[in-house]
Amino acid sequence: MAIKTSTDAASYVSIKNWSEDDRPREKLMIKGRSVLSDAELIAILISSGSREESAVALSKRILSQAENNLSELGKFSVKDLMKFKGIGEAKAVTIAAALELGRRRSGGETLSRKRISSSKDAYQILQPIIGELGHEEFWVLFLNNSNKVLRKDQVSKGGLTGTLVDVRLVMKTAIELSAVGMILGHNHPSGTLKPSQADKLLTAKLKTAAQSLDIQVLDHIIVTEKQYFSFADDGIL
């Protein structure tokens, strides 16, 4: 992705010269983390800027390249972040790690749901995990008889257009967990929601294998960044 790195040296004022209430670290300690802007939180992570701009100004510039959206920023690689003057490898890794923790926290909060009662519930679990990836991954949610998630497993990781799934390993995990239901899920990095013929064949194969073990495949969710497709809702499961 193209990243602009121009700066305005004349506008630089060291954070050390700011009012104590306006310094990100002190502001968090005094007023709490919720009052800080995204740029101020990132500034705390990177600690310092460059000779031309403060950590906050640098953080604002980084965010502007991500359309001031943390989900978009989460797509930046370490190399992308290092293109900004003032961001070395250590700072880039720190930002990437913090964003990944946020993504995982979102997924963990969703998993606390007592039971899955709709395709939207399944999507809300899977989207933080695979919705923004640039490659395909196939996941399975293993459920008990109350439709509560016993475990969520990545069973395959592929390229831009496909992934292979070992049906035997999926069934082995289901048996070990004493699962009675499964929800299949994978992402389409292209953004298309239309299931491919390969998607349909794999779904049928997993459904047949599960039925032989008295395990029900309840749905197959295709996940993109902001939308999803449900095999069950569309009547093709």
mmCIF file of N, CA, C and O in Angstrom, residues 150-151 153 169-179 215:
data_model
loop_
_atom_site.group_PDB
_atom_site.id
_atom_site.type_symbol
_atom_site.label_atom_id
_atom_site.label_comp_id
_atom_site.label_asym_id
_atom_site.label_seq_id
_atom_site.Cartn_x
_atom_site.Cartn_y
_atom_site.Cartn_z
ATOM 1 N N LEU A 150 -17.536 -24.862 22.485
ATOM 2 C CA LEU A 150 -16.562 -25.616 23.266
ATOM 3 C C LEU A 150 -15.145 -25.173 22.921
ATOM 4 O O LEU A 150 -14.283 -25.048 23.789
ATOM 5 N N ARG A 151 -14.933 -24.954 21.620
ATOM 6 C CA ARG A 151 -13.616 -24.528 21.157
ATOM 7 C C ARG A 151 -13.735 -23.999 19.733
ATOM 8 O O ARG A 151 -14.621 -24.395 18.992
ATOM 9 N N ASP A 153 -11.326 -23.637 16.370
ATOM 10 C CA ASP A 153 -10.053 -24.134 15.845
ATOM 11 C C ASP A 153 -9.823 -23.685 14.417
ATOM 12 O O ASP A 153 -10.731 -23.752 13.572
ATOM 13 N N LEU A 169 -9.222 -34.876 10.460
ATOM 14 C CA LEU A 169 -8.758 -34.144 11.640
ATOM 15 C C LEU A 169 -9.887 -33.359 12.291
ATOM 16 O O LEU A 169 -9.959 -33.237 13.520
ATOM 17 N N VAL A 170 -10.774 -32.813 11.455
ATOM 18 C CA VAL A 170 -11.928 -32.082 11.997
ATOM 19 C C VAL A 170 -12.800 -33.021 12.822
ATOM 20 O O VAL A 170 -13.221 -32.705 13.935
ATOM 21 N N MET A 171 -13.056 -34.206 12.277
ATOM 22 C CA MET A 171 -13.893 -35.171 12.989
ATOM 23 C C MET A 171 -13.213 -35.683 14.260
ATOM 24 O O MET A 171 -13.860 -35.902 15.282
ATOM 25 N N LYS A 172 -11.913 -35.853 14.205
ATOM 26 C CA LYS A 172 -11.152 -36.305 15.374
ATOM 27 C C LYS A 172 -11.293 -35.303 16.514
ATOM 28 O O LYS A 172 -11.527 -35.682 17.664
ATOM 29 N N THR A 173 -11.169 -34.015 16.201
ATOM 30 C CA THR A 173 -11.315 -32.974 17.222
ATOM 31 C C THR A 173 -12.734 -32.964 17.783
ATOM 32 O O THR A 173 -12.941 -32.826 18.994
ATOM 33 N N ALA A 174 -13.719 -33.102 16.907
ATOM 34 C CA ALA A 174 -15.117 -33.102 17.342
ATOM 35 C C ALA A 174 -15.380 -34.238 18.328
ATOM 36 O O ALA A 174 -16.058 -34.052 19.348
ATOM 37 N N ILE A 175 -14.822 -35.401 18.050
ATOM 38 C CA ILE A 175 -15.008 -36.556 18.936
ATOM 39 C C ILE A 175 -14.314 -36.321 20.277
ATOM 40 O O ILE A 175 -14.872 -36.601 21.342
ATOM 41 N N GLU A 176 -13.091 -35.790 20.233
ATOM 42 C CA GLU A 176 -12.345 -35.534 21.464
ATOM 43 C C GLU A 176 -13.067 -34.547 22.372
ATOM 44 O O GLU A 176 -13.000 -34.637 23.597
ATOM 45 N N LEU A 177 -13.783 -33.580 21.763
ATOM 46 C CA LEU A 177 -14.489 -32.557 22.530
ATOM 47 C C LEU A 177 -15.910 -32.990 22.903
ATOM 48 O O LEU A 177 -16.603 -32.259 23.622
ATOM 49 N N SER A 178 -16.321 -34.151 22.388
ATOM 50 C CA SER A 178 -17.705 -34.614 22.564
ATOM 51 C C SER A 178 -18.695 -33.585 22.016
ATOM 52 O O SER A 178 -19.765 -33.338 22.585
ATOM 53 N N ALA A 179 -18.316 -32.972 20.914
ATOM 54 C CA ALA A 179 -19.170 -31.968 20.283
ATOM 55 C C ALA A 179 -20.380 -32.636 19.639
ATOM 56 O O ALA A 179 -20.285 -33.752 19.123
ATOM 57 N N ILE A 215 -23.124 -35.979 14.565
ATOM 58 C CA ILE A 215 -22.759 -34.582 14.796
ATOM 59 C C ILE A 215 -23.400 -33.758 13.689
ATOM 60 O O ILE A 215 -23.344 -34.119 12.515
#
